[in-house]
Structure formats: structure tokens, C-alpha cells
Amino acid sequence: MNPIISVRGLRKNYKKTEAVKGIDFDVEEGEIFGFLGPNGAGKSTTINMICTMINPTSGSITINGYDVASQKARVRESIGIIFQENTLDEKLTAYENLMLHCRFYRVPKSERQRRIEEVLEIVDLQAEIKQRVDTFSGGMKRRLEIARGLLHYPKVLFLDEPTVGLDPQTRAHLWEYILRLKEEQGITMFLTTHYLDEAEISSRVAIMDAGSIIALDTPDALKRQLGGDMIELATEDNALAQQEITKQSTPESMTEHEGTLFIRTDDSNRFISQLLPTLTPAVTSLNIRRPTLNDVFLSFTGRSISATKGDG
Ligand SMILES: Nc1ncnc2c1ncn2[C@@H]1O[C@H](COP(=O)(O)OP(=O)(O)OP(=O)(O)O)[C@@H](O)[C@H]1O
Ligand SMILES: [Mg+2]
């Protein structure tokens, strides 16, 4: 395998905060690499180091064969970035923002108009080409930023929370396009998101917590690693049910969230047929399913990803 990004021993300290604590990973060409983690895990800090925006405290990064410390210009030509925060010039029009980017990236003059039209069509903003960005909605700004990130045909596209704040329809539309880009152009995607259905489309997912990568695998393998079934159980007295369950068995994990017990067990058949009928409190609802990426996230970080949403 030929990694397009290699990260070794990467660290970042801010005064007393160890934001990134020495991480190693590779991203393969053409894959969608997902980065998951609660607020403050170090995702943006890592991305910003890979993209040459901030300098690491120590460690090394190569991207598209270039060294991030000594070949910054080459690295920047190889990547497109959709930052977590809006970085458009609001006083300029959509066209002017894109034209600035073309100049900055030295897109050949003869190509500029065509590419601007091409990327605006992708995000459905052709009609707003002459409109000032400060008149755009949040979703329109996000779409314009994605268009801008694609203008110089990068090898790797970094998307830090690309769809946060967008309505479900716009999100779906963007993902369709992003997937098409990956298929047709072979662009490698490096993405952070709090939406687990988005992380689900990743070829591989790294789970980051408190500056370290604590798991890295395909979504399927992560779920398999967790194993067993998830039983979602509500009873008339969950506390009592919990006591009785732990007396009779040792589930892999058991947590309560909003009136429902989430029980992971390797033997759901035995649980349902033998244990459940012996419970004193009446069962009010029961559901059995395979573990999801959210369960994986919960088991590794002790937090549900939905509880970490709405970030800054
Ligand atoms: N410029 C900075 N100065 C000081 N501390 C910082 C700075 N940037 C980030 N940090 C700290 O580094 C840690 C990692 O922050 P980072 O923004 O990388 O997290 P994140 O995983 O992107 O979180 P989120 O999901 O909220 O975007 C946090 O503790 C944060 O407070
Ligand atoms: Mg972040």
C-alpha cells in the first residue's frame, strides 16, 4: 500500500494543554478517512498541522510525497481544505471569492472561468455567482466553501465538520457529490464529523479522544470488534431490572440513557429466552440490533457522540 498521508509521532502542546499526544497513522490514496472524537479531542489541531496551518511541537508528516515541515508550498498545492469555521470574505461576491482562490493557487488564467462555473454548478450556486457572500444563508456559505476547496483539483480534500448546520437535504446532496468526486477523480477525503451516518461512509475511521487515537479500523471491523448484539430494554423499574440482570449475568456493557437500558451481550438468545422472563419489573419496550458506530464510539470514549454535538 502507498499512503498519501503519513503521520509519525505527531504532538502539539499549547502551554499546559497537550492537544495531540504523539499519534501515528497512514491514509491510503483514494480512501475516505474519517476522524471521530468528542469536543476538544484534538481533531482540528491534527488537521491544521497536516494542512500546514500550525506547526507541530514534534513529529513528522508527509503528504503526497512532500514533507509538511520543509515543503509547505508543495503540500498546499496538493490539498483542499474546508475549515470548521467560515473563512470566506463576506464582503466579496461568490465569484470574487473563487477568483481570489484561483489566483492564490495559480490556476491558469484560461481555466479560471470554466472551473468557477463547474464548481458552482456542483453546489447549486450558479444563480448566485454575482451575489455578495454576506447575503448568503449558512448552508449557502458552506456550499461555496466546498466549491472553493475543489477549485485547484486537490489530491486530498480535508473536510472539518463539512455539513454542520446544513439541512438534511443539503447534507445528502453534498455527500452524493463528495462520493462522486472520490469515485470519478480518486480524490482522497479526510473528514471529521459528528454525524455518525457520515462517518459510516468512511473507508476507515480513527477514533480520537484526549489527544490520542484509541481505535482505527473500517466501520465494520470496529463494530465486529465490539461484537454481540445491542439490547434496548425499558421496564417499569430500570434500576431494579439492572440489579437483577447483573445478579444473573455479566453483560459486556450496560448503560441507561433517557429511560432505556442499553445492554451489549454476546448471547442475546439466552438473554431474551431465559433472563428476561425472570425480571420482576414489567418490560415496556424491547429492541435488539447490531452495534452501530455510535455504540463503538460510546464504548471507546464513554460518551455518546450526540452528547458532544453542537461544537465550537
Ligand atoms: N489556539 C489554541 N490555543 C490553546 N489551546 C488550544 C488552541 N486550539 C485548540 N486548543 C485546545 O486543544 C484541544 C484540542 O482542540 P481541537 O480544536 O483540536 O479539538 P477538536 O477535536 O477539533 O474539537 P471539536 O469537536 O470541538 O471541534 C482543546 O483542549 C482545545 O482547548
Ligand atoms: Mg474541531
mmCIF file of C-alpha atoms and ligand atoms in Angstrom:
data_model
loop_
_atom_site.group_PDB
_atom_site.id
_atom_site.type_symbol
_atom_site.label_atom_id
_atom_site.label_comp_id
_atom_site.label_asym_id
_atom_site.label_seq_id
_atom_site.Cartn_x
_atom_site.Cartn_y
_atom_site.Cartn_z
ATOM 1 C CA MET A 1 0.000 0.000 0.000
ATOM 2 C CA ASN A 2 1.093 3.511 -0.789
ATOM 3 C CA PRO A 3 -0.054 6.036 1.781
ATOM 4 C CA ILE A 4 -0.819 9.556 0.568
ATOM 5 C CA ILE A 5 -0.554 10.865 4.144
ATOM 6 C CA SER A 6 1.880 9.538 6.756
ATOM 7 C CA VAL A 7 1.834 10.866 10.297
ATOM 8 C CA ARG A 8 4.504 9.830 12.814
ATOM 9 C CA GLY A 9 4.879 10.778 16.463
ATOM 10 C CA LEU A 10 2.790 13.903 15.975
ATOM 11 C CA ARG A 11 2.417 16.157 19.030
ATOM 12 C CA LYS A 12 1.027 19.589 19.762
ATOM 13 C CA ASN A 13 1.218 21.376 23.083
ATOM 14 C CA TYR A 14 -0.497 24.672 23.841
ATOM 15 C CA LYS A 15 1.146 25.918 27.031
ATOM 16 C CA LYS A 16 -0.275 23.412 29.535
ATOM 17 C CA THR A 17 -2.686 21.687 27.140
ATOM 18 C CA GLU A 18 -1.404 18.576 25.372
ATOM 19 C CA ALA A 19 -3.821 18.853 22.454
ATOM 20 C CA VAL A 20 -2.229 15.999 20.433
ATOM 21 C CA LYS A 21 -0.161 13.435 22.302
ATOM 22 C CA GLY A 22 2.027 11.649 19.760
ATOM 23 C CA ILE A 23 -0.130 9.982 17.123
ATOM 24 C CA ASP A 24 0.772 7.740 14.167
ATOM 25 C CA PHE A 25 -1.370 6.821 11.189
ATOM 26 C CA ASP A 26 -1.416 6.495 7.388
ATOM 27 C CA VAL A 27 -4.114 7.476 4.930
ATOM 28 C CA GLU A 28 -4.252 5.435 1.720
ATOM 29 C CA GLU A 29 -4.756 7.100 -1.632
ATOM 30 C CA GLY A 30 -8.414 7.215 -2.656
ATOM 31 C CA GLU A 31 -9.904 6.350 0.710
ATOM 32 C CA ILE A 32 -12.325 8.322 2.838
ATOM 33 C CA PHE A 33 -10.594 8.650 6.173
ATOM 34 C CA GLY A 34 -12.968 9.565 8.994
ATOM 35 C CA PHE A 35 -11.906 11.259 12.194
ATOM 36 C CA LEU A 36 -14.298 10.901 15.112
ATOM 37 C CA GLY A 37 -13.979 12.273 18.604
ATOM 38 C CA PRO A 38 -15.673 14.371 21.261
ATOM 39 C CA ASN A 39 -15.185 18.150 21.527
ATOM 40 C CA GLY A 40 -11.587 19.012 22.331
ATOM 41 C CA ALA A 41 -10.223 15.599 21.265
ATOM 42 C CA GLY A 42 -7.614 17.227 19.019
ATOM 43 C CA LYS A 43 -9.189 16.618 15.602
ATOM 44 C CA SER A 44 -8.940 20.172 14.284
ATOM 45 C CA THR A 45 -5.454 20.586 15.752
ATOM 46 C CA THR A 46 -4.315 17.451 13.887
ATOM 47 C CA ILE A 47 -5.898 18.562 10.620
ATOM 48 C CA ASN A 48 -4.401 22.039 10.973
ATOM 49 C CA MET A 49 -0.928 20.544 11.405
ATOM 50 C CA ILE A 50 -1.337 18.265 8.397
ATOM 51 C CA CYS A 51 -2.525 21.232 6.332
ATOM 52 C CA THR A 52 0.477 23.417 7.326
ATOM 53 C CA MET A 53 -1.740 25.884 9.219
ATOM 54 C CA ILE A 54 0.046 25.365 12.540
ATOM 55 C CA ASN A 55 3.448 23.863 13.369
ATOM 56 C CA PRO A 56 3.688 20.624 15.336
ATOM 57 C CA THR A 57 5.541 20.598 18.645
ATOM 58 C CA SER A 58 7.224 17.427 17.338
ATOM 59 C CA GLY A 59 6.727 14.581 14.897
ATOM 60 C CA SER A 60 6.641 14.318 11.112
ATOM 61 C CA ILE A 61 4.027 14.429 8.367
ATOM 62 C CA THR A 62 4.352 13.646 4.667
ATOM 63 C CA ILE A 63 1.547 14.238 2.220
ATOM 64 C CA ASN A 64 1.548 13.340 -1.468
ATOM 65 C CA GLY A 65 5.275 12.623 -1.013
ATOM 66 C CA TYR A 66 6.067 16.087 0.374
ATOM 67 C CA ASP A 67 7.338 16.905 3.826
ATOM 68 C CA VAL A 68 4.941 19.237 5.643
ATOM 69 C CA ALA A 69 7.736 20.990 7.582
ATOM 70 C CA SER A 70 10.067 21.747 4.649
ATOM 71 C CA GLN A 71 7.826 21.691 1.531
ATOM 72 C CA LYS A 72 4.830 23.731 2.622
ATOM 73 C CA ALA A 73 4.063 25.192 -0.816
ATOM 74 C CA ARG A 74 4.001 21.731 -2.433
ATOM 75 C CA VAL A 75 1.815 20.415 0.336
ATOM 76 C CA ARG A 76 -0.648 23.299 -0.070
ATOM 77 C CA GLU A 77 -0.970 22.644 -3.799
ATOM 78 C CA SER A 78 -1.836 19.038 -3.030
ATOM 79 C CA ILE A 79 -4.700 19.746 -0.647
ATOM 80 C CA GLY A 80 -8.065 21.440 -0.428
ATOM 81 C CA ILE A 81 -9.442 22.464 2.933
ATOM 82 C CA ILE A 82 -12.944 23.060 4.209
ATOM 83 C CA PHE A 83 -12.285 24.551 7.640
ATOM 84 C CA GLN A 84 -14.553 24.156 10.622
ATOM 85 C CA GLU A 85 -15.088 27.930 10.699
ATOM 86 C CA ASN A 86 -16.273 30.028 7.801
ATOM 87 C CA THR A 87 -13.276 31.566 6.017
ATOM 88 C CA LEU A 88 -14.999 33.315 3.112
ATOM 89 C CA ASP A 89 -14.574 37.026 2.514
ATOM 90 C CA GLU A 90 -18.135 38.118 3.206
ATOM 91 C CA LYS A 91 -17.797 41.488 1.509
ATOM 92 C CA LEU A 92 -16.950 39.854 -1.803
ATOM 93 C CA THR A 93 -19.243 38.032 -4.197
ATOM 94 C CA ALA A 94 -19.149 34.277 -4.716
ATOM 95 C CA TYR A 95 -17.291 34.816 -7.990
ATOM 96 C CA GLU A 96 -14.717 37.124 -6.385
ATOM 97 C CA ASN A 97 -14.058 34.675 -3.570
ATOM 98 C CA LEU A 98 -13.438 31.890 -6.056
ATOM 99 C CA MET A 99 -11.308 34.086 -8.316
ATOM 100 C CA LEU A 100 -9.079 35.036 -5.351
ATOM 101 C CA HIS A 101 -8.581 31.359 -4.673
ATOM 102 C CA CYS A 102 -7.710 30.669 -8.345
ATOM 103 C CA ARG A 103 -5.036 33.372 -8.219
ATOM 104 C CA PHE A 104 -3.697 32.152 -4.900
ATOM 105 C CA TYR A 105 -3.365 28.632 -6.286
ATOM 106 C CA ARG A 106 -2.132 29.818 -9.674
ATOM 107 C CA VAL A 107 -4.909 28.137 -11.615
ATOM 108 C CA PRO A 108 -4.102 29.009 -15.279
ATOM 109 C CA LYS A 109 -5.988 32.141 -16.401
ATOM 110 C CA SER A 110 -7.629 30.398 -19.333
ATOM 111 C CA GLU A 111 -9.083 27.780 -16.983
ATOM 112 C CA ARG A 112 -10.475 30.038 -14.247
ATOM 113 C CA GLN A 113 -13.899 30.915 -15.624
ATOM 114 C CA ARG A 114 -14.664 27.324 -16.593
ATOM 115 C CA ARG A 115 -13.612 25.915 -13.229
ATOM 116 C CA ILE A 116 -15.555 28.530 -11.285
ATOM 117 C CA GLU A 117 -18.695 27.658 -13.217
ATOM 118 C CA GLU A 118 -18.004 23.954 -12.809
ATOM 119 C CA VAL A 119 -17.670 24.058 -9.015
ATOM 120 C CA LEU A 120 -20.617 26.424 -8.577
ATOM 121 C CA GLU A 121 -22.778 24.024 -10.528
ATOM 122 C CA ILE A 122 -21.726 21.194 -8.230
ATOM 123 C CA VAL A 123 -23.046 23.024 -5.184
ATOM 124 C CA ASP A 124 -26.007 24.588 -6.978
ATOM 125 C CA LEU A 125 -24.954 28.198 -6.665
ATOM 126 C CA GLN A 126 -24.728 29.183 -10.342
ATOM 127 C CA ALA A 127 -27.517 31.717 -9.937
ATOM 128 C CA GLU A 128 -25.761 33.415 -7.000
ATOM 129 C CA ILE A 129 -22.427 33.862 -8.756
ATOM 130 C CA LYS A 130 -22.630 37.691 -8.603
ATOM 131 C CA GLN A 131 -24.140 37.841 -5.127
ATOM 132 C CA ARG A 132 -22.245 39.087 -2.070
ATOM 133 C CA VAL A 133 -21.494 36.355 0.459
ATOM 134 C CA ASP A 134 -22.877 38.341 3.412
ATOM 135 C CA THR A 135 -26.331 37.877 1.851
ATOM 136 C CA PHE A 136 -25.932 34.046 1.852
ATOM 137 C CA SER A 137 -27.519 31.658 4.346
ATOM 138 C CA GLY A 138 -25.262 29.433 6.448
ATOM 139 C CA GLY A 139 -25.846 26.489 4.135
ATOM 140 C CA MET A 140 -25.051 28.516 1.026
ATOM 141 C CA LYS A 141 -21.773 29.686 2.574
ATOM 142 C CA ARG A 142 -20.830 26.096 3.374
ATOM 143 C CA ARG A 143 -21.571 25.048 -0.202
ATOM 144 C CA LEU A 144 -19.455 27.877 -1.535
ATOM 145 C CA GLU A 145 -16.564 26.857 0.718
ATOM 146 C CA ILE A 146 -16.759 23.306 -0.588
ATOM 147 C CA ALA A 147 -16.767 24.635 -4.156
ATOM 148 C CA ARG A 148 -13.702 26.709 -3.364
ATOM 149 C CA GLY A 149 -11.890 23.725 -1.846
ATOM 150 C CA LEU A 150 -12.260 21.898 -5.165
ATOM 151 C CA LEU A 151 -11.116 24.685 -7.498
ATOM 152 C CA HIS A 152 -7.479 23.659 -7.789
ATOM 153 C CA TYR A 153 -8.252 19.935 -8.161
ATOM 154 C CA PRO A 154 -6.566 18.817 -4.933
ATOM 155 C CA LYS A 155 -5.299 15.266 -4.344
ATOM 156 C CA VAL A 156 -6.623 15.301 -0.786
ATOM 157 C CA LEU A 157 -9.670 17.176 0.439
ATOM 158 C CA PHE A 158 -9.887 17.956 4.161
ATOM 159 C CA LEU A 159 -13.397 18.440 5.456
ATOM 160 C CA ASP A 160 -13.646 19.555 9.080
ATOM 161 C CA GLU A 161 -17.329 19.247 10.050
ATOM 162 C CA PRO A 162 -18.355 19.996 6.457
ATOM 163 C CA THR A 163 -22.089 19.656 6.863
ATOM 164 C CA VAL A 164 -22.643 21.050 10.343
ATOM 165 C CA GLY A 165 -25.684 23.331 10.386
ATOM 166 C CA LEU A 166 -26.996 22.175 6.999
ATOM 167 C CA ASP A 167 -30.482 20.809 6.480
ATOM 168 C CA PRO A 168 -30.716 17.044 5.823
ATOM 169 C CA GLN A 169 -31.476 17.542 2.133
ATOM 170 C CA THR A 170 -28.412 19.735 1.551
ATOM 171 C CA ARG A 171 -26.297 17.304 3.553
ATOM 172 C CA ALA A 172 -27.433 14.373 1.437
ATOM 173 C CA HIS A 173 -26.838 16.344 -1.752
ATOM 174 C CA LEU A 174 -23.303 17.280 -0.674
ATOM 175 C CA TRP A 175 -22.432 13.718 0.216
ATOM 176 C CA GLU A 176 -23.649 12.464 -3.110
ATOM 177 C CA TYR A 177 -21.275 14.881 -4.748
ATOM 178 C CA ILE A 178 -18.387 14.125 -2.406
ATOM 179 C CA LEU A 179 -18.761 10.395 -3.085
ATOM 180 C CA ARG A 180 -18.859 11.055 -6.816
ATOM 181 C CA LEU A 181 -15.637 13.077 -6.535
ATOM 182 C CA LYS A 182 -13.984 10.176 -4.789
ATOM 183 C CA GLU A 183 -15.159 7.707 -7.446
ATOM 184 C CA GLU A 184 -14.518 9.808 -10.536
ATOM 185 C CA GLN A 185 -11.425 11.791 -9.587
ATOM 186 C CA GLY A 186 -9.959 9.449 -6.982
ATOM 187 C CA ILE A 187 -9.685 12.346 -4.541
ATOM 188 C CA THR A 188 -8.712 11.207 -1.055
ATOM 189 C CA MET A 189 -11.004 12.577 1.652
ATOM 190 C CA PHE A 190 -10.042 13.316 5.230
ATOM 191 C CA LEU A 191 -13.116 14.134 7.212
ATOM 192 C CA THR A 192 -14.240 14.961 10.719
ATOM 193 C CA THR A 193 -17.891 14.834 11.598
ATOM 194 C CA HIS A 194 -20.283 14.445 14.474
ATOM 195 C CA TYR A 195 -22.844 12.773 12.225
ATOM 196 C CA LEU A 196 -22.306 9.059 12.506
ATOM 197 C CA ASP A 197 -24.131 8.246 9.288
ATOM 198 C CA GLU A 198 -21.486 10.378 7.567
ATOM 199 C CA ALA A 199 -18.663 8.589 9.380
ATOM 200 C CA GLU A 200 -20.287 5.337 8.234
ATOM 201 C CA ILE A 201 -19.328 6.058 4.599
ATOM 202 C CA SER A 202 -15.647 6.252 5.578
ATOM 203 C CA SER A 203 -13.310 3.541 4.323
ATOM 204 C CA ARG A 204 -11.654 3.688 7.744
ATOM 205 C CA VAL A 205 -12.402 5.556 10.939
ATOM 206 C CA ALA A 206 -9.960 6.806 13.574
ATOM 207 C CA ILE A 207 -11.475 7.494 16.977
ATOM 208 C CA MET A 208 -9.621 10.220 18.811
ATOM 209 C CA ASP A 209 -10.023 11.076 22.472
ATOM 210 C CA ALA A 210 -7.992 13.437 24.663
ATOM 211 C CA GLY A 211 -5.198 13.806 22.086
ATOM 212 C CA SER A 212 -4.712 10.105 21.288
ATOM 213 C CA ILE A 213 -6.033 7.742 18.629
ATOM 214 C CA ILE A 214 -7.737 4.976 20.570
ATOM 215 C CA ALA A 215 -9.095 2.919 17.649
ATOM 216 C CA LEU A 216 -8.551 2.808 13.890
ATOM 217 C CA ASP A 217 -10.274 0.422 11.506
ATOM 218 C CA THR A 218 -13.078 0.056 8.965
ATOM 219 C CA PRO A 219 -16.537 0.834 10.393
ATOM 220 C CA ASP A 220 -17.475 -2.846 10.021
ATOM 221 C CA ALA A 221 -14.368 -4.100 11.793
ATOM 222 C CA LEU A 222 -14.896 -1.621 14.627
ATOM 223 C CA LYS A 223 -18.441 -2.871 15.064
ATOM 224 C CA ARG A 224 -17.305 -6.501 14.877
ATOM 225 C CA GLN A 225 -14.628 -5.758 17.445
ATOM 226 C CA LEU A 226 -17.377 -4.630 19.765
ATOM 227 C CA GLY A 227 -19.239 -7.851 18.999
ATOM 228 C CA GLY A 228 -22.538 -9.215 20.191
ATOM 229 C CA ASP A 229 -25.944 -7.582 19.980
ATOM 230 C CA MET A 230 -27.335 -4.418 21.490
ATOM 231 C CA ILE A 231 -30.477 -4.927 23.503
ATOM 232 C CA GLU A 232 -32.536 -1.830 24.158
ATOM 233 C CA LEU A 233 -34.784 -2.502 27.087
ATOM 234 C CA ALA A 234 -37.238 -0.319 29.003
ATOM 235 C CA THR A 235 -39.045 -1.572 32.105
ATOM 236 C CA GLU A 236 -41.284 -0.090 34.773
ATOM 237 C CA ASP A 237 -38.302 -0.020 37.126
ATOM 238 C CA ASN A 238 -34.987 0.165 35.271
ATOM 239 C CA ALA A 239 -32.865 0.372 38.422
ATOM 240 C CA LEU A 240 -34.327 -2.860 39.751
ATOM 241 C CA ALA A 241 -34.065 -4.528 36.329
ATOM 242 C CA GLN A 242 -30.401 -3.549 36.192
ATOM 243 C CA GLN A 243 -29.782 -5.128 39.616
ATOM 244 C CA GLU A 244 -31.499 -8.338 38.623
ATOM 245 C CA ILE A 245 -29.651 -8.549 35.313
ATOM 246 C CA THR A 246 -26.214 -8.124 36.881
ATOM 247 C CA LYS A 247 -27.093 -10.736 39.517
ATOM 248 C CA GLN A 248 -27.790 -13.354 36.859
ATOM 249 C CA SER A 249 -25.357 -12.493 34.088
ATOM 250 C CA THR A 250 -22.366 -10.384 33.102
ATOM 251 C CA PRO A 251 -23.287 -8.367 30.019
ATOM 252 C CA GLU A 252 -20.394 -6.813 28.045
ATOM 253 C CA SER A 253 -21.807 -3.421 28.989
ATOM 254 C CA MET A 254 -24.981 -1.882 30.347
ATOM 255 C CA THR A 255 -25.840 1.827 30.406
ATOM 256 C CA GLU A 256 -29.040 3.781 30.882
ATOM 257 C CA HIS A 257 -29.953 6.694 28.647
ATOM 258 C CA GLU A 258 -33.281 8.538 28.700
ATOM 259 C CA GLY A 259 -35.230 5.727 30.302
ATOM 260 C CA THR A 260 -33.785 2.923 28.178
ATOM 261 C CA LEU A 261 -31.198 0.339 29.189
ATOM 262 C CA PHE A 262 -28.561 -0.362 26.528
ATOM 263 C CA ILE A 263 -27.208 -3.826 27.097
ATOM 264 C CA ARG A 264 -24.497 -5.359 24.959
ATOM 265 C CA THR A 265 -24.400 -9.115 25.179
ATOM 266 C CA ASP A 266 -22.648 -11.941 23.330
ATOM 267 C CA ASP A 267 -25.652 -14.200 23.810
ATOM 268 C CA SER A 268 -28.846 -12.306 23.091
ATOM 269 C CA ASN A 269 -30.783 -15.567 22.665
ATOM 270 C CA ARG A 270 -30.109 -16.641 26.213
ATOM 271 C CA PHE A 271 -30.818 -13.127 27.442
ATOM 272 C CA ILE A 272 -34.226 -12.994 25.777
ATOM 273 C CA SER A 273 -35.368 -16.557 26.393
ATOM 274 C CA GLN A 274 -34.033 -17.182 29.907
ATOM 275 C CA LEU A 275 -33.204 -13.955 31.685
ATOM 276 C CA LEU A 276 -35.886 -11.588 30.518
ATOM 277 C CA PRO A 277 -38.873 -13.701 31.746
ATOM 278 C CA THR A 278 -37.443 -13.729 35.295
ATOM 279 C CA LEU A 279 -37.361 -9.930 35.706
ATOM 280 C CA THR A 280 -39.708 -8.516 38.378
ATOM 281 C CA PRO A 281 -40.485 -5.155 36.690
ATOM 282 C CA ALA A 282 -42.693 -5.355 33.618
ATOM 283 C CA VAL A 283 -40.995 -4.842 30.240
ATOM 284 C CA THR A 284 -42.424 -1.825 28.401
ATOM 285 C CA SER A 285 -40.255 -1.994 25.278
ATOM 286 C CA LEU A 286 -37.632 -4.262 23.783
ATOM 287 C CA ASN A 287 -35.443 -3.980 20.708
ATOM 288 C CA ILE A 288 -32.452 -5.992 19.531
ATOM 289 C CA ARG A 289 -29.983 -4.702 16.985
ATOM 290 C CA ARG A 290 -26.368 -4.952 15.839
ATOM 291 C CA PRO A 291 -23.904 -2.445 17.327
ATOM 292 C CA THR A 292 -23.654 0.879 15.450
ATOM 293 C CA LEU A 293 -20.741 3.255 15.133
ATOM 294 C CA ASN A 294 -22.321 5.229 17.963
ATOM 295 C CA ASP A 295 -22.042 2.171 20.226
ATOM 296 C CA VAL A 296 -18.395 1.841 19.171
ATOM 297 C CA PHE A 297 -17.811 5.489 19.968
ATOM 298 C CA LEU A 298 -19.570 5.125 23.302
ATOM 299 C CA SER A 299 -17.604 2.054 24.265
ATOM 300 C CA PHE A 300 -14.248 3.689 23.458
ATOM 301 C CA THR A 301 -14.862 7.174 24.846
ATOM 302 C CA GLY A 302 -17.561 6.597 27.454
ATOM 303 C CA ARG A 303 -19.623 9.284 25.743
ATOM 304 C CA SER A 304 -22.366 9.198 23.181
ATOM 305 C CA ILE A 305 -21.466 11.270 20.142
ATOM 306 C CA SER A 306 -24.812 13.040 20.215
ATOM 307 C CA ALA A 307 -23.849 14.436 23.637
ATOM 308 C CA THR A 308 -20.794 16.096 22.066
ATOM 309 C CA LYS A 309 -22.658 17.761 19.238
ATOM 310 C CA GLY A 310 -23.058 21.486 18.752
ATOM 311 C CA ASP A 311 -19.397 22.315 18.920
ATOM 312 C CA GLY A 312 -17.162 25.271 18.704
HETATM 313 N N1 LIG B 1 -5.036 28.010 19.705
HETATM 314 C C1 LIG B 1 -5.178 27.283 20.815
HETATM 315 N N2 LIG B 1 -4.650 27.708 21.977
HETATM 316 C C2 LIG B 1 -4.778 26.971 23.106
HETATM 317 N N3 LIG B 1 -5.437 25.786 23.189
HETATM 318 C C3 LIG B 1 -5.998 25.320 22.042
HETATM 319 C C4 LIG B 1 -5.900 26.037 20.803
HETATM 320 N N4 LIG B 1 -6.548 25.324 19.851
HETATM 321 C C5 LIG B 1 -7.019 24.223 20.468
HETATM 322 N N5 LIG B 1 -6.695 24.208 21.778
HETATM 323 C C6 LIG B 1 -7.022 23.150 22.748
HETATM 324 O O1 LIG B 1 -6.573 21.917 22.224
HETATM 325 C C7 LIG B 1 -7.504 20.869 22.480
HETATM 326 C C8 LIG B 1 -7.945 20.231 21.157
HETATM 327 O O2 LIG B 1 -8.747 21.156 20.432
HETATM 328 P P1 LIG B 1 -9.290 20.864 18.947
HETATM 329 O O3 LIG B 1 -9.881 22.123 18.423
HETATM 330 O O4 LIG B 1 -8.204 20.240 18.154
HETATM 331 O O5 LIG B 1 -10.424 19.785 19.231
HETATM 332 P P2 LIG B 1 -11.494 19.124 18.237
HETATM 333 O O6 LIG B 1 -11.332 17.655 18.376
HETATM 334 O O7 LIG B 1 -11.386 19.705 16.887
HETATM 335 O O8 LIG B 1 -12.863 19.545 18.931
HETATM 336 P P3 LIG B 1 -14.311 19.970 18.259
HETATM 337 O O9 LIG B 1 -15.052 18.686 18.071
HETATM 338 O O10 LIG B 1 -14.921 20.791 19.351
HETATM 339 O O11 LIG B 1 -14.054 20.721 17.012
HETATM 340 C C9 LIG B 1 -8.616 21.509 23.289
HETATM 341 O O12 LIG B 1 -8.361 21.290 24.654
HETATM 342 C C10 LIG B 1 -8.510 22.980 22.943
HETATM 343 O O13 LIG B 1 -8.980 23.768 24.011
HETATM 344 MG MG MG B 2 -12.678 20.794 15.690
#
